[in-house]
Amino acid sequence: MHEHTPERKQILLVEDDEQSIQYVQVLLRNTWDVTATAWADEAWDILNHKGIDLVLMDLSLPGDENGLDLTMKIRKSPNHAALPIIAVTAHAFPADRVRCIEAGCNAYLSKPFERKDLIDTIRAFI
């Protein structure tokens, strides 16, 4: 009997800072596949065309939709309502955490975060 190895989990990183994207990709690439985009509408397209297991969501995004808008849109979609979303943001005020959870985020990490905290938080959901 050959042991079946499950496919690598897919993480969608919605982030507009290039350095943050590279940092997260380096941290996670040994364990998960990371697709990154800075744009909410592109993130939505990726969600609808690729099997994403978890979203890392920055709040500040270019364009008309921010991370909270996109989170609420995901939560309203029957196909994605149960998708784990972790807010990752430099906005570290208590009110921001409340807004993230109210919008539908499952967890919240403020930048800069420790590698272990990021990985532990992801592992809690996938």
PDB file of C-alpha atoms in Angstrom:
ATOM      1  CA  MET A   1       0.000   0.000   0.000  1.00  0.00           C
ATOM      2  CA  HIS A   2       1.335   3.381  -0.926  1.00  0.00           C
ATOM      3  CA  GLU A   3       0.666   6.084   1.577  1.00  0.00           C
ATOM      4  CA  HIS A   4      -1.426   8.853   0.047  1.00  0.00           C
ATOM      5  CA  THR A   5       0.148  12.254   0.543  1.00  0.00           C
ATOM      6  CA  PRO A   6      -2.463  14.983   0.518  1.00  0.00           C
ATOM      7  CA  GLU A   7      -2.026  17.884  -1.833  1.00  0.00           C
ATOM      8  CA  ARG A   8      -0.304  20.910  -0.420  1.00  0.00           C
ATOM      9  CA  LYS A   9      -2.771  23.386   1.046  1.00  0.00           C
ATOM     10  CA  GLN A  10      -3.279  26.601  -0.898  1.00  0.00           C
ATOM     11  CA  ILE A  11      -3.017  29.958   0.849  1.00  0.00           C
ATOM     12  CA  LEU A  12      -4.165  33.204  -0.727  1.00  0.00           C
ATOM     13  CA  LEU A  13      -2.189  36.217   0.495  1.00  0.00           C
ATOM     14  CA  VAL A  14      -4.028  39.497  -0.126  1.00  0.00           C
ATOM     15  CA  GLU A  15      -1.326  42.094   0.510  1.00  0.00           C
ATOM     16  CA  ASP A  16      -0.150  45.254  -1.241  1.00  0.00           C
ATOM     17  CA  ASP A  17       3.351  45.512   0.249  1.00  0.00           C
ATOM     18  CA  GLU A  18       5.924  43.713  -1.906  1.00  0.00           C
ATOM     19  CA  GLN A  19       8.331  43.136   0.995  1.00  0.00           C
ATOM     20  CA  SER A  20       5.560  41.615   3.101  1.00  0.00           C
ATOM     21  CA  ILE A  21       4.589  39.329   0.206  1.00  0.00           C
ATOM     22  CA  GLN A  22       8.160  38.092  -0.200  1.00  0.00           C
ATOM     23  CA  TYR A  23       8.569  37.643   3.555  1.00  0.00           C
ATOM     24  CA  VAL A  24       5.393  35.574   3.923  1.00  0.00           C
ATOM     25  CA  GLN A  25       6.186  33.485   0.839  1.00  0.00           C
ATOM     26  CA  VAL A  26       9.625  32.631   2.228  1.00  0.00           C
ATOM     27  CA  LEU A  27       8.171  31.775   5.652  1.00  0.00           C
ATOM     28  CA  LEU A  28       5.475  29.494   4.289  1.00  0.00           C
ATOM     29  CA  ARG A  29       6.836  27.966   1.086  1.00  0.00           C
ATOM     30  CA  ASN A  30       8.161  24.793   2.707  1.00  0.00           C
ATOM     31  CA  THR A  31       4.706  23.883   3.991  1.00  0.00           C
ATOM     32  CA  TRP A  32       2.065  25.558   1.827  1.00  0.00           C
ATOM     33  CA  ASP A  33       1.638  27.033  -1.642  1.00  0.00           C
ATOM     34  CA  VAL A  34       1.090  30.796  -1.503  1.00  0.00           C
ATOM     35  CA  THR A  35      -0.656  32.829  -4.201  1.00  0.00           C
ATOM     36  CA  ALA A  36      -0.383  36.589  -3.681  1.00  0.00           C
ATOM     37  CA  THR A  37      -2.301  39.570  -5.009  1.00  0.00           C
ATOM     38  CA  ALA A  38      -2.660  43.197  -3.933  1.00  0.00           C
ATOM     39  CA  TRP A  39      -6.134  43.637  -5.431  1.00  0.00           C
ATOM     40  CA  ALA A  40      -9.470  42.646  -3.918  1.00  0.00           C
ATOM     41  CA  ASP A  41     -11.083  41.941  -7.301  1.00  0.00           C
ATOM     42  CA  GLU A  42      -8.169  39.737  -8.368  1.00  0.00           C
ATOM     43  CA  ALA A  43      -8.335  37.934  -5.009  1.00  0.00           C
ATOM     44  CA  TRP A  44     -12.033  37.269  -5.662  1.00  0.00           C
ATOM     45  CA  ASP A  45     -11.208  35.792  -9.083  1.00  0.00           C
ATOM     46  CA  ILE A  46      -8.528  33.554  -7.559  1.00  0.00           C
ATOM     47  CA  LEU A  47     -10.976  32.351  -4.899  1.00  0.00           C
ATOM     48  CA  ASN A  48     -13.472  31.404  -7.576  1.00  0.00           C
ATOM     49  CA  HIS A  49     -10.999  29.574  -9.827  1.00  0.00           C
ATOM     50  CA  LYS A  50      -8.494  27.927  -7.501  1.00  0.00           C
ATOM     51  CA  GLY A  51      -8.984  25.692  -4.486  1.00  0.00           C
ATOM     52  CA  ILE A  52      -7.925  28.060  -1.700  1.00  0.00           C
ATOM     53  CA  ASP A  53      -7.794  26.649   1.843  1.00  0.00           C
ATOM     54  CA  LEU A  54      -7.079  29.838   3.798  1.00  0.00           C
ATOM     55  CA  VAL A  55      -6.783  33.597   3.216  1.00  0.00           C
ATOM     56  CA  LEU A  56      -4.226  35.927   4.794  1.00  0.00           C
ATOM     57  CA  MET A  57      -5.895  39.316   4.466  1.00  0.00           C
ATOM     58  CA  ASP A  58      -4.265  42.729   4.705  1.00  0.00           C
ATOM     59  CA  LEU A  59      -6.749  45.486   5.505  1.00  0.00           C
ATOM     60  CA  SER A  60      -5.206  48.265   3.426  1.00  0.00           C
ATOM     61  CA  LEU A  61      -5.499  47.489  -0.268  1.00  0.00           C
ATOM     62  CA  PRO A  62      -5.338  49.659  -3.374  1.00  0.00           C
ATOM     63  CA  GLY A  63      -8.513  50.247  -5.333  1.00  0.00           C
ATOM     64  CA  ASP A  64     -12.128  50.508  -4.239  1.00  0.00           C
ATOM     65  CA  GLU A  65     -12.318  47.514  -1.906  1.00  0.00           C
ATOM     66  CA  ASN A  66     -10.247  47.077   1.250  1.00  0.00           C
ATOM     67  CA  GLY A  67      -9.581  43.859   3.132  1.00  0.00           C
ATOM     68  CA  LEU A  68     -12.664  44.231   5.320  1.00  0.00           C
ATOM     69  CA  ASP A  69     -14.900  44.740   2.264  1.00  0.00           C
ATOM     70  CA  LEU A  70     -13.466  41.619   0.672  1.00  0.00           C
ATOM     71  CA  THR A  71     -13.845  39.632   3.915  1.00  0.00           C
ATOM     72  CA  MET A  72     -17.533  40.565   4.139  1.00  0.00           C
ATOM     73  CA  LYS A  73     -18.024  39.635   0.467  1.00  0.00           C
ATOM     74  CA  ILE A  74     -16.407  36.222   1.092  1.00  0.00           C
ATOM     75  CA  ARG A  75     -18.606  35.622   4.144  1.00  0.00           C
ATOM     76  CA  LYS A  76     -21.759  36.352   2.108  1.00  0.00           C
ATOM     77  CA  SER A  77     -20.776  33.865  -0.619  1.00  0.00           C
ATOM     78  CA  PRO A  78     -22.154  30.344  -0.102  1.00  0.00           C
ATOM     79  CA  ASN A  79     -19.059  28.861  -1.774  1.00  0.00           C
ATOM     80  CA  HIS A  80     -16.590  30.590   0.527  1.00  0.00           C
ATOM     81  CA  ALA A  81     -18.511  31.359   3.726  1.00  0.00           C
ATOM     82  CA  ALA A  82     -16.559  28.800   5.767  1.00  0.00           C
ATOM     83  CA  LEU A  83     -13.123  29.728   4.392  1.00  0.00           C
ATOM     84  CA  PRO A  84     -10.675  30.610   7.195  1.00  0.00           C
ATOM     85  CA  ILE A  85      -9.558  34.254   6.968  1.00  0.00           C
ATOM     86  CA  ILE A  86      -6.694  35.616   9.052  1.00  0.00           C
ATOM     87  CA  ALA A  87      -6.366  39.385   9.123  1.00  0.00           C
ATOM     88  CA  VAL A  88      -2.723  40.454   8.905  1.00  0.00           C
ATOM     89  CA  THR A  89      -2.360  44.165   9.346  1.00  0.00           C
ATOM     90  CA  ALA A  90      -0.223  46.982  10.610  1.00  0.00           C
ATOM     91  CA  HIS A  91      -3.331  48.577  12.125  1.00  0.00           C
ATOM     92  CA  ALA A  92      -2.821  47.303  15.657  1.00  0.00           C
ATOM     93  CA  PHE A  93      -5.488  49.160  17.603  1.00  0.00           C
ATOM     94  CA  PRO A  94      -8.041  47.167  19.621  1.00  0.00           C
ATOM     95  CA  ALA A  95     -10.825  48.682  17.501  1.00  0.00           C
ATOM     96  CA  ASP A  96      -9.189  47.250  14.365  1.00  0.00           C
ATOM     97  CA  ARG A  97      -9.227  43.771  15.858  1.00  0.00           C
ATOM     98  CA  VAL A  98     -12.937  44.172  16.669  1.00  0.00           C
ATOM     99  CA  ARG A  99     -13.668  45.393  13.126  1.00  0.00           C
ATOM    100  CA  CYS A 100     -11.820  42.395  11.667  1.00  0.00           C
ATOM    101  CA  ILE A 101     -13.718  39.882  13.770  1.00  0.00           C
ATOM    102  CA  GLU A 102     -17.048  41.627  13.083  1.00  0.00           C
ATOM    103  CA  ALA A 103     -16.317  41.536   9.334  1.00  0.00           C
ATOM    104  CA  GLY A 104     -15.823  37.787   9.590  1.00  0.00           C
ATOM    105  CA  CYS A 105     -12.100  37.188  10.118  1.00  0.00           C
ATOM    106  CA  ASN A 106     -11.319  34.059  12.127  1.00  0.00           C
ATOM    107  CA  ALA A 107      -8.117  35.447  13.623  1.00  0.00           C
ATOM    108  CA  TYR A 108      -5.966  38.566  13.666  1.00  0.00           C
ATOM    109  CA  LEU A 109      -2.201  39.106  13.527  1.00  0.00           C
ATOM    110  CA  SER A 110      -0.630  42.527  13.720  1.00  0.00           C
ATOM    111  CA  LYS A 111       2.558  43.363  11.803  1.00  0.00           C
ATOM    112  CA  PRO A 112       5.328  42.810  12.450  1.00  0.00           C
ATOM    113  CA  PHE A 113       4.519  39.267  13.525  1.00  0.00           C
ATOM    114  CA  GLU A 114       6.706  36.399  14.606  1.00  0.00           C
ATOM    115  CA  ARG A 115       7.136  33.513  12.163  1.00  0.00           C
ATOM    116  CA  LYS A 116       5.942  31.053  14.826  1.00  0.00           C
ATOM    117  CA  ASP A 117       2.775  33.075  15.499  1.00  0.00           C
ATOM    118  CA  LEU A 118       1.904  33.123  11.797  1.00  0.00           C
ATOM    119  CA  ILE A 119       2.481  29.398  11.330  1.00  0.00           C
ATOM    120  CA  ASP A 120       0.675  28.460  14.555  1.00  0.00           C
ATOM    121  CA  THR A 121      -2.322  30.587  13.558  1.00  0.00           C
ATOM    122  CA  ILE A 122      -2.487  29.019  10.083  1.00  0.00           C
ATOM    123  CA  ARG A 123      -2.136  25.507  11.517  1.00  0.00           C
ATOM    124  CA  ALA A 124      -5.103  26.187  13.814  1.00  0.00           C
ATOM    125  CA  PHE A 125      -7.298  26.415  10.710  1.00  0.00           C
ATOM    126  CA  ILE A 126      -5.813  24.074   8.059  1.00  0.00           C
TER     127      ILE A 126
END
